[in-house]
Amino acid sequence: MLITDTVTLGDVRVNDAGYLETFAHTARTGVQQYLGIEAGRPDLAMVNVYRDEREVFSRRSLDTFSKIPITIDHPPTGVNSENWRKFAVGTTGEEVLRDGERLKIGLKITDKAAVEAVRAGKRELSVGYSTELVWEDGVAPDGTPFQARQTNIIADHIAIVSAGRAGPQCRIGDSWATVSEPKKEPTMADLTTVVVGDSAVQIAASDATKLEAFKASMKQSLADAETKHADDLKAKDADLAKKDAEIDALKGKILSDADLDKRVKARADLIATAGKIAKDVKTAGLSDAAIRKAVVTAKLGDAALSGKSEAYIDARFDILAEEASKVVDGFKAVIEGGVRPTNPVTDSASAYQAMLDRDRSAWQTAGKQEA
C-alpha cells in the first residue's frame, strides 16, 4: 500500500544558484496513527501502525531513500522516468545515515517556485512510500498498543506540504527566524463528522469527500454482489425446475406391469398379423408403424404408398389384416374337425340294426322287380 509520513529538517541554506539545501530526519521507529481509510480499513476510524527498527534500518529500505525526487505536495501516483519532469522539484542526496531512531538524508530543492513556496511558509515535508501492513495486535516497546505493523518499506518521493503528519516540529528551516507562526490547531470548521460502521467520527473536511466516495463505492460493490447473488440463485432455481420437469416426464414414460403386458401382447399380435399378410416381411428392430408400412408395401408395392400419410397406411394395413383373417386353411380344418361322411352313422348298434332291416325287406324288393 502507499502511505505518507512527515520529515524533520535541519539547517537550511540557499546557495548562489538559488538552490535550497538542507537535510531531513525521517522514517522514525515507533507507533504512528493513520486514518482507517489510509490503511485500507475504512471500518476503523484510526489505526495505530508500528515500525520496528529492523524494518526502518534494513539495508533494502535505506537504499530506497537515496536520490529520490522531491515534489510539491504528493502526486496522484508514484514518481518515475515518465512523469519525473512533471512532478520533481529537487532530489535527495546519495548518502543515507542513521541518526538515533531516525534516518538523516540530504535534500536539494532546485525549482524556483518550490524554493519560493518554502520561503512563503510551506515548510513541512512528507515522505511518500510503499509498505506492506501485517495486521496483528501488539504493544510497542514504549507501551503503545498497535493494530498493524509495517514491513518492506520502500521510499518513492518526499513532498513539500503545508501540514505534515508529525506537526510543526517537522518543518523546513526550524532555525529561520522569518517564519515563526505556530501550527494552527484544527477548528470545528476544519473538521466534519462522518459515519463509519456504527460510529460517528470527526475527520479533516478535506478527507471527508474521499471517505464518502469510498463508502459509496463499497455500497455499490455490495449492491452489485447482492444482485449477482440473486441472479445466480434464480438461474439455479431455473435449472432445478427444468430438472424436475425432466424427471416428471421420465416418470410419465415408465410403464406399469399391466401396461407392459398390454404392450407386449399388442406387439406380438401385430407381428403375427404381419406374418399372415406377408410371410417374408422382416419385423426385427422395426417400430409398429414401420412394420405396418413394410407389410403394406410388400402386398401393394412402393407406388401404392407414394405420398400417403401414416393414417392411410394404417387403414390399408387394417383392411389387409381383415382379409387375411377370412382365409381358411383347409388342411388345418381337416385336422381339427376330421372327415365327415354325407350320411353319418352315429354308432355301431344303429349300423347293425340298419343292416338287419335291409335283409328282412329284401324279398319285398325282389318280388316287385319280378312282377
mmCIF file of C-alpha atoms in Angstrom:
data_model
loop_
_atom_site.group_PDB
_atom_site.id
_atom_site.type_symbol
_atom_site.label_atom_id
_atom_site.label_comp_id
_atom_site.label_asym_id
_atom_site.label_seq_id
_atom_site.Cartn_x
_atom_site.Cartn_y
_atom_site.Cartn_z
ATOM 1 C CA MET A 1 0.000 0.000 0.000
ATOM 2 C CA LEU A 2 1.028 3.630 -0.498
ATOM 3 C CA ILE A 3 1.413 5.797 2.595
ATOM 4 C CA THR A 4 2.924 9.120 3.716
ATOM 5 C CA ASP A 5 4.963 10.231 6.708
ATOM 6 C CA THR A 6 6.356 13.548 7.937
ATOM 7 C CA VAL A 7 10.009 14.533 7.590
ATOM 8 C CA THR A 8 12.030 16.631 10.069
ATOM 9 C CA LEU A 9 14.556 19.030 8.527
ATOM 10 C CA GLY A 10 17.744 20.539 9.883
ATOM 11 C CA ASP A 11 19.551 23.773 8.947
ATOM 12 C CA VAL A 12 18.632 25.276 5.587
ATOM 13 C CA ARG A 13 20.562 27.472 3.174
ATOM 14 C CA VAL A 14 20.095 28.825 -0.338
ATOM 15 C CA ASN A 15 23.252 28.734 -2.456
ATOM 16 C CA ASP A 16 24.379 31.222 -5.100
ATOM 17 C CA ALA A 17 22.486 29.331 -7.802
ATOM 18 C CA GLY A 18 19.233 29.744 -5.849
ATOM 19 C CA TYR A 19 19.003 26.104 -4.846
ATOM 20 C CA LEU A 20 17.716 25.320 -1.329
ATOM 21 C CA GLU A 21 19.866 22.798 0.525
ATOM 22 C CA THR A 22 19.154 21.112 3.865
ATOM 23 C CA PHE A 23 18.970 17.707 5.464
ATOM 24 C CA ALA A 24 15.981 15.764 6.750
ATOM 25 C CA HIS A 25 15.326 13.424 9.637
ATOM 26 C CA THR A 26 12.753 10.866 8.564
ATOM 27 C CA ALA A 27 11.387 7.334 8.903
ATOM 28 C CA ARG A 28 11.382 7.170 12.673
ATOM 29 C CA THR A 29 10.602 3.989 14.525
ATOM 30 C CA GLY A 30 7.648 3.565 16.884
ATOM 31 C CA VAL A 31 3.861 3.865 16.542
ATOM 32 C CA GLN A 32 2.103 6.373 14.271
ATOM 33 C CA GLN A 33 -1.599 6.921 13.751
ATOM 34 C CA TYR A 34 -3.320 6.737 10.381
ATOM 35 C CA LEU A 35 -6.923 7.142 9.301
ATOM 36 C CA GLY A 36 -8.545 3.784 8.746
ATOM 37 C CA ILE A 37 -9.183 4.702 5.111
ATOM 38 C CA GLU A 38 -5.454 5.414 4.642
ATOM 39 C CA ALA A 39 -4.578 1.970 5.962
ATOM 40 C CA GLY A 40 -7.167 0.213 3.812
ATOM 41 C CA ARG A 41 -9.566 -0.291 6.727
ATOM 42 C CA PRO A 42 -12.485 2.132 6.270
ATOM 43 C CA ASP A 43 -14.315 0.240 9.003
ATOM 44 C CA LEU A 44 -11.850 1.715 11.538
ATOM 45 C CA ALA A 45 -11.688 5.419 12.382
ATOM 46 C CA MET A 46 -7.991 5.340 13.330
ATOM 47 C CA VAL A 47 -5.261 2.691 13.145
ATOM 48 C CA ASN A 48 -2.046 2.525 15.211
ATOM 49 C CA VAL A 49 0.769 1.254 12.990
ATOM 50 C CA TYR A 50 4.121 0.126 14.410
ATOM 51 C CA ARG A 51 7.510 0.339 12.664
ATOM 52 C CA ASP A 52 10.336 -1.513 14.358
ATOM 53 C CA GLU A 53 13.985 -0.663 13.720
ATOM 54 C CA ARG A 54 14.641 -3.890 11.847
ATOM 55 C CA GLU A 55 12.354 -2.679 9.077
ATOM 56 C CA VAL A 56 13.269 1.025 9.179
ATOM 57 C CA PHE A 57 17.029 0.474 9.133
ATOM 58 C CA SER A 58 17.202 -2.548 6.863
ATOM 59 C CA ARG A 59 19.678 -2.055 4.008
ATOM 60 C CA ARG A 60 16.971 -2.654 1.433
ATOM 61 C CA SER A 61 14.836 0.143 2.888
ATOM 62 C CA LEU A 62 17.763 2.579 3.396
ATOM 63 C CA ASP A 63 18.857 2.289 -0.235
ATOM 64 C CA THR A 64 15.441 3.411 -1.490
ATOM 65 C CA PHE A 65 15.788 6.840 0.229
ATOM 66 C CA SER A 66 18.897 7.699 -1.812
ATOM 67 C CA LYS A 67 18.480 10.150 -4.755
ATOM 68 C CA ILE A 68 14.671 10.118 -4.884
ATOM 69 C CA PRO A 69 12.524 13.024 -6.199
ATOM 70 C CA ILE A 70 11.237 15.951 -4.108
ATOM 71 C CA THR A 71 7.750 17.182 -5.109
ATOM 72 C CA ILE A 72 5.274 19.970 -4.281
ATOM 73 C CA ASP A 73 2.517 18.103 -2.413
ATOM 74 C CA HIS A 74 2.016 14.414 -3.062
ATOM 75 C CA PRO A 75 1.498 13.497 -6.732
ATOM 76 C CA PRO A 76 -1.509 11.304 -7.593
ATOM 77 C CA THR A 77 0.829 8.450 -8.473
ATOM 78 C CA GLY A 78 4.367 7.283 -7.853
ATOM 79 C CA VAL A 79 7.183 9.253 -9.498
ATOM 80 C CA ASN A 80 9.086 7.574 -12.345
ATOM 81 C CA SER A 81 11.023 8.418 -15.501
ATOM 82 C CA GLU A 82 7.838 9.099 -17.435
ATOM 83 C CA ASN A 83 6.444 11.764 -15.058
ATOM 84 C CA TRP A 84 9.612 12.999 -13.286
ATOM 85 C CA ARG A 85 9.717 16.258 -15.308
ATOM 86 C CA LYS A 86 6.088 16.947 -14.359
ATOM 87 C CA PHE A 87 6.373 16.401 -10.592
ATOM 88 C CA ALA A 88 10.009 16.654 -9.420
ATOM 89 C CA VAL A 89 11.363 19.967 -7.975
ATOM 90 C CA GLY A 90 14.550 18.534 -6.453
ATOM 91 C CA THR A 91 16.200 15.381 -5.196
ATOM 92 C CA THR A 92 17.535 13.746 -2.050
ATOM 93 C CA GLY A 93 21.245 13.099 -1.520
ATOM 94 C CA GLU A 94 23.085 9.877 -2.112
ATOM 95 C CA GLU A 95 24.147 9.233 1.485
ATOM 96 C CA VAL A 96 21.531 7.947 3.946
ATOM 97 C CA LEU A 97 22.576 7.721 7.616
ATOM 98 C CA ARG A 98 21.050 6.503 10.855
ATOM 99 C CA ASP A 99 20.687 9.245 13.465
ATOM 100 C CA GLY A 100 19.202 7.774 16.649
ATOM 101 C CA GLU A 101 15.723 6.495 15.863
ATOM 102 C CA ARG A 102 15.544 8.316 12.506
ATOM 103 C CA LEU A 103 17.251 8.494 9.138
ATOM 104 C CA LYS A 104 19.308 11.558 8.166
ATOM 105 C CA ILE A 105 19.324 12.427 4.481
ATOM 106 C CA GLY A 106 20.366 15.474 2.450
ATOM 107 C CA LEU A 107 17.871 17.418 0.275
ATOM 108 C CA LYS A 108 18.327 19.847 -2.615
ATOM 109 C CA ILE A 109 15.329 21.818 -3.949
ATOM 110 C CA THR A 110 16.230 23.138 -7.406
ATOM 111 C CA ASP A 111 12.922 24.540 -8.667
ATOM 112 C CA LYS A 112 12.487 28.318 -8.126
ATOM 113 C CA ALA A 113 8.746 28.135 -7.441
ATOM 114 C CA ALA A 114 9.308 25.416 -4.868
ATOM 115 C CA VAL A 115 12.022 27.459 -3.122
ATOM 116 C CA GLU A 116 9.689 30.474 -3.034
ATOM 117 C CA ALA A 117 6.873 28.314 -1.648
ATOM 118 C CA VAL A 118 9.148 27.287 1.203
ATOM 119 C CA ARG A 119 10.123 30.896 1.830
ATOM 120 C CA ALA A 120 6.399 31.792 1.918
ATOM 121 C CA GLY A 121 5.745 29.292 4.687
ATOM 122 C CA LYS A 122 5.090 25.932 3.009
ATOM 123 C CA ARG A 123 7.705 24.255 5.142
ATOM 124 C CA GLU A 124 6.633 20.783 6.166
ATOM 125 C CA LEU A 125 7.701 17.687 4.286
ATOM 126 C CA SER A 126 6.062 14.280 3.955
ATOM 127 C CA VAL A 127 7.590 11.042 2.712
ATOM 128 C CA GLY A 128 5.597 9.055 0.168
ATOM 129 C CA TYR A 129 6.453 5.365 0.299
ATOM 130 C CA SER A 130 5.007 1.923 -0.191
ATOM 131 C CA THR A 131 4.812 -0.681 2.532
ATOM 132 C CA GLU A 132 3.095 -3.913 3.422
ATOM 133 C CA LEU A 133 0.873 -3.958 6.509
ATOM 134 C CA VAL A 134 0.733 -7.051 8.674
ATOM 135 C CA TRP A 135 -2.483 -6.905 10.695
ATOM 136 C CA GLU A 136 -1.781 -8.107 14.215
ATOM 137 C CA ASP A 137 -2.386 -6.653 17.651
ATOM 138 C CA GLY A 138 0.656 -5.875 19.760
ATOM 139 C CA VAL A 139 2.357 -3.405 22.105
ATOM 140 C CA ALA A 140 5.411 -1.325 21.142
ATOM 141 C CA PRO A 141 8.451 -1.123 23.469
ATOM 142 C CA ASP A 142 7.201 2.244 24.779
ATOM 143 C CA GLY A 143 3.882 0.632 25.817
ATOM 144 C CA THR A 144 1.774 1.969 22.918
ATOM 145 C CA PRO A 145 -0.688 -0.609 21.568
ATOM 146 C CA PHE A 146 -0.933 -1.135 17.789
ATOM 147 C CA GLN A 147 -3.171 -2.970 15.348
ATOM 148 C CA ALA A 148 -0.710 -3.411 12.456
ATOM 149 C CA ARG A 149 2.988 -3.227 11.676
ATOM 150 C CA GLN A 150 4.885 -2.138 8.581
ATOM 151 C CA THR A 151 7.208 -4.341 6.533
ATOM 152 C CA ASN A 152 9.087 -3.863 3.244
ATOM 153 C CA ILE A 153 9.304 -0.046 3.433
ATOM 154 C CA ILE A 154 10.253 1.414 0.016
ATOM 155 C CA ALA A 155 10.563 5.217 -0.382
ATOM 156 C CA ASP A 156 9.183 6.841 -3.559
ATOM 157 C CA HIS A 157 9.441 10.636 -3.050
ATOM 158 C CA ILE A 158 9.468 13.429 -0.443
ATOM 159 C CA ALA A 159 6.726 16.063 -0.800
ATOM 160 C CA ILE A 160 6.731 19.709 0.350
ATOM 161 C CA VAL A 161 3.368 20.152 2.123
ATOM 162 C CA SER A 162 1.552 22.773 4.167
ATOM 163 C CA ALA A 163 0.992 20.433 7.112
ATOM 164 C CA GLY A 164 2.636 17.075 7.745
ATOM 165 C CA ARG A 165 1.626 14.222 10.000
ATOM 166 C CA ALA A 166 4.124 14.977 12.786
ATOM 167 C CA GLY A 167 3.280 18.657 13.301
ATOM 168 C CA PRO A 168 5.272 21.932 13.461
ATOM 169 C CA GLN A 169 8.448 20.348 14.790
ATOM 170 C CA CYS A 170 8.941 18.787 11.343
ATOM 171 C CA ARG A 171 9.339 21.955 9.267
ATOM 172 C CA ILE A 172 11.856 23.145 6.734
ATOM 173 C CA GLY A 173 14.276 25.505 8.438
ATOM 174 C CA ASP A 174 13.196 25.476 12.063
ATOM 175 C CA SER A 175 16.108 27.929 12.607
ATOM 176 C CA TRP A 176 14.694 30.518 10.187
ATOM 177 C CA ALA A 177 13.514 33.478 12.287
ATOM 178 C CA THR A 178 11.492 34.980 9.448
ATOM 179 C CA VAL A 179 8.760 32.387 9.789
ATOM 180 C CA SER A 180 7.642 31.764 13.329
ATOM 181 C CA GLU A 181 3.874 31.371 13.273
ATOM 182 C CA PRO A 182 2.697 28.327 15.240
ATOM 183 C CA LYS A 183 0.865 25.488 13.575
ATOM 184 C CA LYS A 184 -2.854 26.206 13.589
ATOM 185 C CA GLU A 185 -4.859 23.677 15.547
ATOM 186 C CA PRO A 186 -7.830 22.287 13.649
ATOM 187 C CA THR A 187 -11.049 24.232 14.243
ATOM 188 C CA MET A 188 -14.577 22.928 14.018
ATOM 189 C CA ALA A 189 -14.692 24.426 10.523
ATOM 190 C CA ASP A 190 -11.751 22.204 9.536
ATOM 191 C CA LEU A 191 -13.464 19.045 10.810
ATOM 192 C CA THR A 192 -16.548 17.172 9.720
ATOM 193 C CA THR A 193 -18.444 14.209 11.117
ATOM 194 C CA VAL A 194 -18.813 11.037 9.101
ATOM 195 C CA VAL A 195 -20.390 7.709 9.947
ATOM 196 C CA VAL A 196 -18.079 4.701 9.810
ATOM 197 C CA GLY A 197 -19.839 1.455 10.639
ATOM 198 C CA ASP A 198 -21.853 2.048 13.808
ATOM 199 C CA SER A 199 -19.783 5.033 14.930
ATOM 200 C CA ALA A 200 -19.679 8.728 14.090
ATOM 201 C CA VAL A 201 -16.160 10.141 13.908
ATOM 202 C CA GLN A 202 -14.663 13.526 13.141
ATOM 203 C CA ILE A 203 -12.055 13.780 10.416
ATOM 204 C CA ALA A 204 -10.498 16.562 8.377
ATOM 205 C CA ALA A 205 -13.013 18.063 5.977
ATOM 206 C CA SER A 206 -10.524 17.583 3.145
ATOM 207 C CA ASP A 207 -10.599 13.827 3.759
ATOM 208 C CA ALA A 208 -14.365 13.534 4.133
ATOM 209 C CA THR A 209 -15.046 13.603 0.395
ATOM 210 C CA LYS A 210 -12.609 10.753 -0.191
ATOM 211 C CA LEU A 211 -14.100 8.731 2.631
ATOM 212 C CA GLU A 212 -17.669 9.270 1.438
ATOM 213 C CA ALA A 213 -16.658 8.352 -2.111
ATOM 214 C CA PHE A 214 -15.047 5.196 -0.790
ATOM 215 C CA LYS A 215 -18.157 4.339 1.236
ATOM 216 C CA ALA A 216 -20.351 4.910 -1.829
ATOM 217 C CA SER A 217 -18.077 2.670 -3.881
ATOM 218 C CA MET A 218 -18.232 -0.065 -1.241
ATOM 219 C CA LYS A 219 -22.021 0.275 -1.036
ATOM 220 C CA GLN A 220 -22.317 -0.060 -4.805
ATOM 221 C CA SER A 221 -19.977 -3.044 -4.797
ATOM 222 C CA LEU A 222 -22.130 -4.685 -2.121
ATOM 223 C CA ALA A 223 -25.299 -3.951 -4.107
ATOM 224 C CA ASP A 224 -23.725 -5.399 -7.250
ATOM 225 C CA ALA A 225 -22.650 -8.507 -5.334
ATOM 226 C CA GLU A 226 -26.162 -8.953 -3.903
ATOM 227 C CA THR A 227 -27.700 -8.535 -7.365
ATOM 228 C CA LYS A 228 -25.328 -11.099 -8.831
ATOM 229 C CA HIS A 229 -26.079 -13.474 -5.953
ATOM 230 C CA ALA A 230 -29.817 -13.101 -6.557
ATOM 231 C CA ASP A 231 -29.360 -13.682 -10.304
ATOM 232 C CA ASP A 232 -27.272 -16.779 -9.604
ATOM 233 C CA LEU A 233 -29.992 -18.128 -7.299
ATOM 234 C CA LYS A 234 -32.633 -17.505 -9.994
ATOM 235 C CA ALA A 235 -30.501 -19.333 -12.540
ATOM 236 C CA LYS A 236 -30.057 -22.273 -10.166
ATOM 237 C CA ASP A 237 -33.805 -22.319 -9.418
ATOM 238 C CA ALA A 238 -34.490 -22.397 -13.163
ATOM 239 C CA ASP A 239 -32.075 -25.299 -13.603
ATOM 240 C CA LEU A 240 -33.715 -27.195 -10.733
ATOM 241 C CA ALA A 241 -37.185 -26.566 -12.189
ATOM 242 C CA LYS A 242 -36.004 -27.854 -15.577
ATOM 243 C CA LYS A 243 -34.570 -30.994 -13.995
ATOM 244 C CA ASP A 244 -37.807 -31.547 -12.029
ATOM 245 C CA ALA A 245 -39.781 -31.278 -15.278
ATOM 246 C CA GLU A 246 -37.459 -33.779 -16.966
ATOM 247 C CA ILE A 247 -37.867 -36.182 -14.033
ATOM 248 C CA ASP A 248 -41.672 -35.858 -14.197
ATOM 249 C CA ALA A 249 -41.562 -36.501 -17.944
ATOM 250 C CA LEU A 250 -39.467 -39.626 -17.430
ATOM 251 C CA LYS A 251 -41.823 -40.837 -14.709
ATOM 252 C CA GLY A 252 -44.693 -40.481 -17.185
ATOM 253 C CA LYS A 253 -42.880 -42.769 -19.603
ATOM 254 C CA ILE A 254 -42.448 -45.584 -17.060
ATOM 255 C CA LEU A 255 -44.948 -48.390 -17.761
ATOM 256 C CA SER A 256 -46.777 -50.319 -15.091
ATOM 257 C CA ASP A 257 -46.682 -54.135 -15.212
ATOM 258 C CA ALA A 258 -50.195 -54.212 -16.676
ATOM 259 C CA ASP A 259 -49.347 -51.627 -19.322
ATOM 260 C CA LEU A 260 -46.186 -53.534 -20.179
ATOM 261 C CA ASP A 261 -48.197 -56.763 -20.629
ATOM 262 C CA LYS A 262 -50.593 -54.931 -22.958
ATOM 263 C CA ARG A 263 -47.731 -53.532 -24.994
ATOM 264 C CA VAL A 264 -46.086 -56.970 -25.308
ATOM 265 C CA LYS A 265 -49.365 -58.645 -26.379
ATOM 266 C CA ALA A 266 -50.155 -55.901 -28.865
ATOM 267 C CA ARG A 267 -46.673 -56.218 -30.349
ATOM 268 C CA ALA A 268 -46.963 -59.996 -30.601
ATOM 269 C CA ASP A 269 -50.409 -59.721 -32.258
ATOM 270 C CA LEU A 270 -49.051 -57.167 -34.739
ATOM 271 C CA ILE A 271 -46.120 -59.408 -35.692
ATOM 272 C CA ALA A 272 -48.442 -62.424 -36.041
ATOM 273 C CA THR A 273 -50.856 -60.469 -38.258
ATOM 274 C CA ALA A 274 -47.962 -59.187 -40.345
ATOM 275 C CA GLY A 275 -46.837 -62.788 -40.883
ATOM 276 C CA LYS A 276 -50.320 -63.778 -42.109
ATOM 277 C CA ILE A 277 -50.428 -60.927 -44.607
ATOM 278 C CA ALA A 278 -46.824 -61.067 -45.865
ATOM 279 C CA LYS A 279 -44.915 -64.114 -44.685
ATOM 280 C CA ASP A 280 -41.483 -62.891 -45.772
ATOM 281 C CA VAL A 281 -41.599 -59.440 -44.169
ATOM 282 C CA LYS A 282 -38.835 -58.744 -41.619
ATOM 283 C CA THR A 283 -40.079 -57.201 -38.379
ATOM 284 C CA ALA A 284 -36.984 -57.340 -36.172
ATOM 285 C CA GLY A 285 -35.889 -53.908 -34.969
ATOM 286 C CA LEU A 286 -38.831 -52.093 -36.593
ATOM 287 C CA SER A 287 -41.335 -49.853 -34.858
ATOM 288 C CA ASP A 288 -45.037 -50.702 -35.031
ATOM 289 C CA ALA A 289 -45.611 -48.083 -37.730
ATOM 290 C CA ALA A 290 -42.620 -49.338 -39.711
ATOM 291 C CA ILE A 291 -43.946 -52.924 -39.553
ATOM 292 C CA ARG A 292 -47.350 -51.849 -40.905
ATOM 293 C CA LYS A 293 -45.703 -49.902 -43.719
ATOM 294 C CA ALA A 294 -43.409 -52.805 -44.608
ATOM 295 C CA VAL A 295 -46.378 -55.199 -44.786
ATOM 296 C CA VAL A 296 -48.499 -52.892 -46.962
ATOM 297 C CA THR A 297 -45.518 -52.237 -49.240
ATOM 298 C CA ALA A 298 -44.884 -55.976 -49.570
ATOM 299 C CA LYS A 299 -48.513 -56.569 -50.636
ATOM 300 C CA LEU A 300 -49.223 -53.461 -52.742
ATOM 301 C CA GLY A 301 -45.793 -52.163 -53.822
ATOM 302 C CA ASP A 302 -43.988 -48.869 -53.197
ATOM 303 C CA ALA A 303 -46.033 -46.937 -55.748
ATOM 304 C CA ALA A 304 -49.240 -47.576 -53.829
ATOM 305 C CA LEU A 305 -47.886 -45.707 -50.793
ATOM 306 C CA SER A 306 -46.098 -42.831 -52.537
ATOM 307 C CA GLY A 307 -47.043 -39.585 -50.780
ATOM 308 C CA LYS A 308 -49.509 -41.333 -48.470
ATOM 309 C CA SER A 309 -49.885 -40.409 -44.791
ATOM 310 C CA GLU A 310 -49.297 -42.727 -41.875
ATOM 311 C CA ALA A 311 -53.039 -42.782 -41.214
ATOM 312 C CA TYR A 312 -53.647 -44.041 -44.784
ATOM 313 C CA ILE A 313 -51.019 -46.759 -44.358
ATOM 314 C CA ASP A 314 -52.593 -47.849 -41.053
ATOM 315 C CA ALA A 315 -56.020 -48.076 -42.716
ATOM 316 C CA ARG A 316 -54.703 -50.208 -45.607
ATOM 317 C CA PHE A 317 -52.971 -52.488 -43.118
ATOM 318 C CA ASP A 318 -56.242 -52.980 -41.192
ATOM 319 C CA ILE A 319 -58.020 -53.920 -44.447
ATOM 320 C CA LEU A 320 -55.334 -56.449 -45.345
ATOM 321 C CA ALA A 321 -55.471 -57.870 -41.820
ATOM 322 C CA GLU A 322 -59.248 -58.323 -42.045
ATOM 323 C CA GLU A 323 -58.977 -60.095 -45.417
ATOM 324 C CA ALA A 324 -56.262 -62.390 -44.117
ATOM 325 C CA SER A 325 -58.431 -63.469 -41.197
ATOM 326 C CA LYS A 326 -61.153 -64.766 -43.629
ATOM 327 C CA VAL A 327 -58.873 -67.191 -45.490
ATOM 328 C CA VAL A 328 -59.456 -70.764 -44.184
ATOM 329 C CA ASP A 329 -56.640 -73.242 -44.150
ATOM 330 C CA GLY A 330 -58.276 -76.469 -45.465
ATOM 331 C CA PHE A 331 -55.710 -78.855 -44.099
ATOM 332 C CA LYS A 332 -55.953 -77.203 -40.673
ATOM 333 C CA ALA A 333 -59.754 -77.567 -40.796
ATOM 334 C CA VAL A 334 -59.498 -81.314 -41.584
ATOM 335 C CA ILE A 335 -57.011 -81.894 -38.795
ATOM 336 C CA GLU A 336 -59.132 -80.038 -36.305
ATOM 337 C CA GLY A 337 -62.632 -81.300 -37.473
ATOM 338 C CA GLY A 338 -61.921 -84.727 -39.045
ATOM 339 C CA VAL A 339 -63.552 -86.288 -42.229
ATOM 340 C CA ARG A 340 -67.357 -86.005 -42.098
ATOM 341 C CA PRO A 341 -69.482 -88.552 -44.289
ATOM 342 C CA THR A 342 -72.586 -87.458 -46.200
ATOM 343 C CA ASN A 343 -74.875 -89.744 -44.137
ATOM 344 C CA PRO A 344 -73.054 -90.154 -40.931
ATOM 345 C CA VAL A 345 -73.677 -93.128 -38.637
ATOM 346 C CA THR A 346 -73.735 -92.133 -35.088
ATOM 347 C CA ASP A 347 -72.809 -95.591 -33.513
ATOM 348 C CA SER A 348 -72.198 -99.349 -34.257
ATOM 349 C CA ALA A 349 -75.508 -100.551 -32.792
ATOM 350 C CA SER A 350 -77.502 -98.368 -35.078
ATOM 351 C CA ALA A 351 -75.479 -99.558 -38.051
ATOM 352 C CA TYR A 352 -76.167 -103.241 -37.219
ATOM 353 C CA GLN A 353 -79.895 -102.649 -36.869
ATOM 354 C CA ALA A 354 -79.964 -100.910 -40.198
ATOM 355 C CA MET A 355 -78.343 -103.941 -41.844
ATOM 356 C CA LEU A 356 -80.985 -106.382 -40.383
ATOM 357 C CA ASP A 357 -83.814 -104.170 -41.547
ATOM 358 C CA ARG A 358 -82.440 -104.177 -45.058
ATOM 359 C CA ASP A 359 -82.166 -108.019 -45.086
ATOM 360 C CA ARG A 360 -85.761 -108.578 -43.861
ATOM 361 C CA SER A 361 -87.210 -106.382 -46.507
ATOM 362 C CA ALA A 362 -85.024 -107.641 -49.281
ATOM 363 C CA TRP A 363 -87.674 -110.241 -50.568
ATOM 364 C CA GLN A 364 -90.188 -107.485 -50.971
ATOM 365 C CA THR A 365 -87.880 -105.599 -53.135
ATOM 366 C CA ALA A 366 -87.088 -108.722 -55.200
ATOM 367 C CA GLY A 367 -90.864 -109.608 -55.785
ATOM 368 C CA LYS A 368 -91.598 -106.172 -57.050
ATOM 369 C CA GLN A 369 -88.811 -106.442 -59.518
ATOM 370 C CA GLU A 370 -90.092 -109.904 -60.914
ATOM 371 C CA ALA A 371 -93.612 -108.738 -61.341
#
